[in-house]
Amino acid sequence: MQVSVSQTIAAPAETIWQAITNIDNCDQMITAIKSIEVLERPEEGVVGLKWQETREMFGKDATETMWITEAKAPSYYHTRAESHGSVYISTMAIEEQDGSCELSMSFKGEPQTFGAKILMFLMGAMVKKSMIKAIEQDLIDIKTFVEASK
């Protein structure tokens, strides 16, 4: 399953970058995130930053551990998570446009186990719609936070 959603934000790339890489305080910016706990912090940059994020998914609290695997400031970062027999890769990317920026988030879930593959087959369409809706709301929350901070 793969999804991608974008949102235009009236702010420079560096301002957006500072917001989306301030993982410690993402629960203050994104309404679905209930709590953040940073587990590992690199000496510099964001590659290697590892955290647990608790958010409401499908009406229940879900806690996942994720980490940044690659980044190029202030353009993009990739995260990885492994859970329930699947590997999840997401990308937050910023593209400058005429006086604003396009912030996009892509998400890819790759089932690794037989059980995860069956679940993806049976529930993939429903999960995909829910993921799009959740990502859209996350990006709206980021836009609201960044534009209010100017």
PDB file of C-alpha atoms in Angstrom:
ATOM      1  CA  MET A   1       0.000   0.000   0.000  1.00  0.00           C
ATOM      2  CA  GLN A   2       1.296   3.428  -0.902  1.00  0.00           C
ATOM      3  CA  VAL A   3      -0.241   6.876  -0.426  1.00  0.00           C
ATOM      4  CA  SER A   4       0.948  10.434  -0.924  1.00  0.00           C
ATOM      5  CA  VAL A   5      -0.676  13.697   0.173  1.00  0.00           C
ATOM      6  CA  SER A   6       0.449  17.330  -0.215  1.00  0.00           C
ATOM      7  CA  GLN A   7      -0.409  20.667   1.362  1.00  0.00           C
ATOM      8  CA  THR A   8       0.655  24.205   0.396  1.00  0.00           C
ATOM      9  CA  ILE A   9       2.084  26.196   3.302  1.00  0.00           C
ATOM     10  CA  ALA A  10       2.735  29.939   3.207  1.00  0.00           C
ATOM     11  CA  ALA A  11       6.161  29.788   4.840  1.00  0.00           C
ATOM     12  CA  PRO A  12       9.802  29.312   3.839  1.00  0.00           C
ATOM     13  CA  ALA A  13      11.236  25.795   3.666  1.00  0.00           C
ATOM     14  CA  GLU A  14      13.519  26.363   6.666  1.00  0.00           C
ATOM     15  CA  THR A  15      10.568  27.313   8.894  1.00  0.00           C
ATOM     16  CA  ILE A  16       8.650  24.193   7.855  1.00  0.00           C
ATOM     17  CA  TRP A  17      11.782  22.072   8.312  1.00  0.00           C
ATOM     18  CA  GLN A  18      12.250  23.352  11.873  1.00  0.00           C
ATOM     19  CA  ALA A  19       8.641  22.426  12.682  1.00  0.00           C
ATOM     20  CA  ILE A  20       8.618  18.928  11.167  1.00  0.00           C
ATOM     21  CA  THR A  21      11.993  17.950  12.641  1.00  0.00           C
ATOM     22  CA  ASN A  22      11.115  19.164  16.146  1.00  0.00           C
ATOM     23  CA  ILE A  23       9.973  15.640  16.993  1.00  0.00           C
ATOM     24  CA  ASP A  24       9.979  16.324  20.760  1.00  0.00           C
ATOM     25  CA  ASN A  25       7.063  18.727  20.317  1.00  0.00           C
ATOM     26  CA  CYS A  26       5.095  17.151  17.458  1.00  0.00           C
ATOM     27  CA  ASP A  27       2.317  16.309  19.901  1.00  0.00           C
ATOM     28  CA  GLN A  28       1.830  20.072  20.325  1.00  0.00           C
ATOM     29  CA  MET A  29       1.453  20.513  16.552  1.00  0.00           C
ATOM     30  CA  ILE A  30      -0.363  17.403  15.287  1.00  0.00           C
ATOM     31  CA  THR A  31      -3.716  16.818  16.962  1.00  0.00           C
ATOM     32  CA  ALA A  32      -3.774  13.015  16.456  1.00  0.00           C
ATOM     33  CA  ILE A  33      -0.480  12.553  18.326  1.00  0.00           C
ATOM     34  CA  LYS A  34      -1.108  11.994  22.012  1.00  0.00           C
ATOM     35  CA  SER A  35       2.497  11.650  23.170  1.00  0.00           C
ATOM     36  CA  ILE A  36       6.100  11.473  21.988  1.00  0.00           C
ATOM     37  CA  GLU A  37       9.057   9.858  23.709  1.00  0.00           C
ATOM     38  CA  VAL A  38      12.482  10.317  22.121  1.00  0.00           C
ATOM     39  CA  LEU A  39      14.499   7.107  22.554  1.00  0.00           C
ATOM     40  CA  GLU A  40      17.755   7.958  20.755  1.00  0.00           C
ATOM     41  CA  ARG A  41      19.114  11.335  19.669  1.00  0.00           C
ATOM     42  CA  PRO A  42      22.024  11.773  17.249  1.00  0.00           C
ATOM     43  CA  GLU A  43      24.849  14.117  18.203  1.00  0.00           C
ATOM     44  CA  GLU A  44      24.024  16.278  15.193  1.00  0.00           C
ATOM     45  CA  GLY A  45      21.371  16.389  12.512  1.00  0.00           C
ATOM     46  CA  VAL A  46      18.273  14.209  12.529  1.00  0.00           C
ATOM     47  CA  VAL A  47      19.433  10.932  10.958  1.00  0.00           C
ATOM     48  CA  GLY A  48      19.264   8.292  13.672  1.00  0.00           C
ATOM     49  CA  LEU A  49      16.650  10.107  15.746  1.00  0.00           C
ATOM     50  CA  LYS A  50      14.403   7.383  17.170  1.00  0.00           C
ATOM     51  CA  TRP A  51      11.138   7.882  19.017  1.00  0.00           C
ATOM     52  CA  GLN A  52       7.896   6.305  20.162  1.00  0.00           C
ATOM     53  CA  GLU A  53       4.745   8.029  19.020  1.00  0.00           C
ATOM     54  CA  THR A  54       1.306   7.346  20.439  1.00  0.00           C
ATOM     55  CA  ARG A  55      -1.644   8.447  18.358  1.00  0.00           C
ATOM     56  CA  GLU A  56      -5.251   7.549  17.914  1.00  0.00           C
ATOM     57  CA  MET A  57      -5.774   5.172  14.997  1.00  0.00           C
ATOM     58  CA  PHE A  58      -9.112   3.541  14.205  1.00  0.00           C
ATOM     59  CA  GLY A  59     -10.519   4.757  17.516  1.00  0.00           C
ATOM     60  CA  LYS A  60      -7.743   3.238  19.647  1.00  0.00           C
ATOM     61  CA  ASP A  61      -4.355   4.368  20.915  1.00  0.00           C
ATOM     62  CA  ALA A  62      -1.482   2.935  18.890  1.00  0.00           C
ATOM     63  CA  THR A  63       2.181   3.322  19.849  1.00  0.00           C
ATOM     64  CA  GLU A  64       4.838   2.829  17.193  1.00  0.00           C
ATOM     65  CA  THR A  65       8.614   3.180  17.278  1.00  0.00           C
ATOM     66  CA  MET A  66      10.089   4.985  14.297  1.00  0.00           C
ATOM     67  CA  TRP A  67      13.396   6.481  13.286  1.00  0.00           C
ATOM     68  CA  ILE A  68      14.820   8.806  10.655  1.00  0.00           C
ATOM     69  CA  THR A  69      16.941   6.877   8.165  1.00  0.00           C
ATOM     70  CA  GLU A  70      17.887   9.623   5.709  1.00  0.00           C
ATOM     71  CA  ALA A  71      17.567  13.404   5.551  1.00  0.00           C
ATOM     72  CA  LYS A  72      18.594  16.404   3.511  1.00  0.00           C
ATOM     73  CA  ALA A  73      17.805  19.691   5.258  1.00  0.00           C
ATOM     74  CA  PRO A  74      15.567  21.511   4.469  1.00  0.00           C
ATOM     75  CA  SER A  75      14.239  19.236   1.718  1.00  0.00           C
ATOM     76  CA  TYR A  76      13.171  15.832   3.054  1.00  0.00           C
ATOM     77  CA  TYR A  77      13.530  13.068   5.576  1.00  0.00           C
ATOM     78  CA  HIS A  78      12.644   9.364   5.476  1.00  0.00           C
ATOM     79  CA  THR A  79      11.413   7.405   8.474  1.00  0.00           C
ATOM     80  CA  ARG A  80      11.076   3.688   9.049  1.00  0.00           C
ATOM     81  CA  ALA A  81       8.936   1.664  11.433  1.00  0.00           C
ATOM     82  CA  GLU A  82       8.467  -2.081  11.788  1.00  0.00           C
ATOM     83  CA  SER A  83       5.293  -3.412  13.346  1.00  0.00           C
ATOM     84  CA  HIS A  84       2.663  -6.135  13.027  1.00  0.00           C
ATOM     85  CA  GLY A  85       4.644  -8.013  10.379  1.00  0.00           C
ATOM     86  CA  SER A  86       5.140  -5.000   8.111  1.00  0.00           C
ATOM     87  CA  VAL A  87       7.760  -2.379   7.333  1.00  0.00           C
ATOM     88  CA  TYR A  88       6.513   1.188   7.051  1.00  0.00           C
ATOM     89  CA  ILE A  89       8.471   3.860   5.191  1.00  0.00           C
ATOM     90  CA  SER A  90       7.358   7.473   5.143  1.00  0.00           C
ATOM     91  CA  THR A  91       8.816  10.604   3.617  1.00  0.00           C
ATOM     92  CA  MET A  92       8.225  14.234   4.530  1.00  0.00           C
ATOM     93  CA  ALA A  93       9.336  16.454   1.650  1.00  0.00           C
ATOM     94  CA  ILE A  94       9.363  20.219   1.193  1.00  0.00           C
ATOM     95  CA  GLU A  95       9.387  21.799  -2.254  1.00  0.00           C
ATOM     96  CA  GLU A  96       9.687  25.564  -2.560  1.00  0.00           C
ATOM     97  CA  GLN A  97       7.242  27.309  -4.873  1.00  0.00           C
ATOM     98  CA  ASP A  98       6.449  30.953  -5.599  1.00  0.00           C
ATOM     99  CA  GLY A  99       6.561  32.417  -2.087  1.00  0.00           C
ATOM    100  CA  SER A 100       5.276  29.272  -0.405  1.00  0.00           C
ATOM    101  CA  CYS A 101       6.144  25.595  -0.107  1.00  0.00           C
ATOM    102  CA  GLU A 102       4.491  22.302  -0.883  1.00  0.00           C
ATOM    103  CA  LEU A 103       4.801  19.886   2.036  1.00  0.00           C
ATOM    104  CA  SER A 104       4.132  16.306   1.046  1.00  0.00           C
ATOM    105  CA  MET A 105       4.031  13.108   2.999  1.00  0.00           C
ATOM    106  CA  SER A 106       4.210   9.724   1.365  1.00  0.00           C
ATOM    107  CA  PHE A 107       3.641   6.477   3.204  1.00  0.00           C
ATOM    108  CA  LYS A 108       4.353   2.934   2.094  1.00  0.00           C
ATOM    109  CA  GLY A 109       3.464  -0.213   4.001  1.00  0.00           C
ATOM    110  CA  GLU A 110       5.202  -3.419   2.930  1.00  0.00           C
ATOM    111  CA  PRO A 111       3.849  -6.610   4.531  1.00  0.00           C
ATOM    112  CA  GLN A 112       6.645  -9.034   5.439  1.00  0.00           C
ATOM    113  CA  THR A 113       4.813 -11.960   7.008  1.00  0.00           C
ATOM    114  CA  PHE A 114       2.112 -14.221   5.604  1.00  0.00           C
ATOM    115  CA  GLY A 115      -0.408 -12.890   8.127  1.00  0.00           C
ATOM    116  CA  ALA A 116       0.385  -9.278   7.272  1.00  0.00           C
ATOM    117  CA  LYS A 117       0.001 -10.042   3.561  1.00  0.00           C
ATOM    118  CA  ILE A 118      -3.433 -11.571   4.152  1.00  0.00           C
ATOM    119  CA  LEU A 119      -4.523  -8.585   6.258  1.00  0.00           C
ATOM    120  CA  MET A 120      -3.295  -6.171   3.588  1.00  0.00           C
ATOM    121  CA  PHE A 121      -5.250  -8.066   0.940  1.00  0.00           C
ATOM    122  CA  LEU A 122      -8.438  -8.112   3.019  1.00  0.00           C
ATOM    123  CA  MET A 123      -8.294  -4.631   4.518  1.00  0.00           C
ATOM    124  CA  GLY A 124      -5.957  -2.703   2.219  1.00  0.00           C
ATOM    125  CA  ALA A 125      -8.596  -0.443   0.630  1.00  0.00           C
ATOM    126  CA  MET A 126     -10.100   0.542   3.989  1.00  0.00           C
ATOM    127  CA  VAL A 127      -6.693   1.126   5.556  1.00  0.00           C
ATOM    128  CA  LYS A 128      -5.565   3.200   2.560  1.00  0.00           C
ATOM    129  CA  LYS A 129      -8.588   5.527   2.839  1.00  0.00           C
ATOM    130  CA  SER A 130      -7.991   5.939   6.566  1.00  0.00           C
ATOM    131  CA  MET A 131      -4.282   6.649   6.022  1.00  0.00           C
ATOM    132  CA  ILE A 132      -5.040   9.331   3.424  1.00  0.00           C
ATOM    133  CA  LYS A 133      -7.486  10.994   5.800  1.00  0.00           C
ATOM    134  CA  ALA A 134      -4.998  10.848   8.708  1.00  0.00           C
ATOM    135  CA  ILE A 135      -2.126  12.245   6.620  1.00  0.00           C
ATOM    136  CA  GLU A 136      -4.334  15.027   5.250  1.00  0.00           C
ATOM    137  CA  GLN A 137      -5.207  16.048   8.816  1.00  0.00           C
ATOM    138  CA  ASP A 138      -1.553  15.882   9.923  1.00  0.00           C
ATOM    139  CA  LEU A 139      -0.562  18.193   7.063  1.00  0.00           C
ATOM    140  CA  ILE A 140      -3.413  20.606   7.852  1.00  0.00           C
ATOM    141  CA  ASP A 141      -2.244  20.653  11.482  1.00  0.00           C
ATOM    142  CA  ILE A 142       1.338  21.379  10.390  1.00  0.00           C
ATOM    143  CA  LYS A 143       0.149  24.141   8.042  1.00  0.00           C
ATOM    144  CA  THR A 144      -1.940  25.730  10.811  1.00  0.00           C
ATOM    145  CA  PHE A 145       0.947  25.562  13.296  1.00  0.00           C
ATOM    146  CA  VAL A 146       3.600  26.915  10.911  1.00  0.00           C
ATOM    147  CA  GLU A 147       1.463  29.717   9.488  1.00  0.00           C
ATOM    148  CA  ALA A 148       0.368  30.801  12.995  1.00  0.00           C
ATOM    149  CA  SER A 149       4.029  30.909  14.104  1.00  0.00           C
ATOM    150  CA  LYS A 150       5.039  33.485  11.501  1.00  0.00           C
TER     151      LYS A 150
END
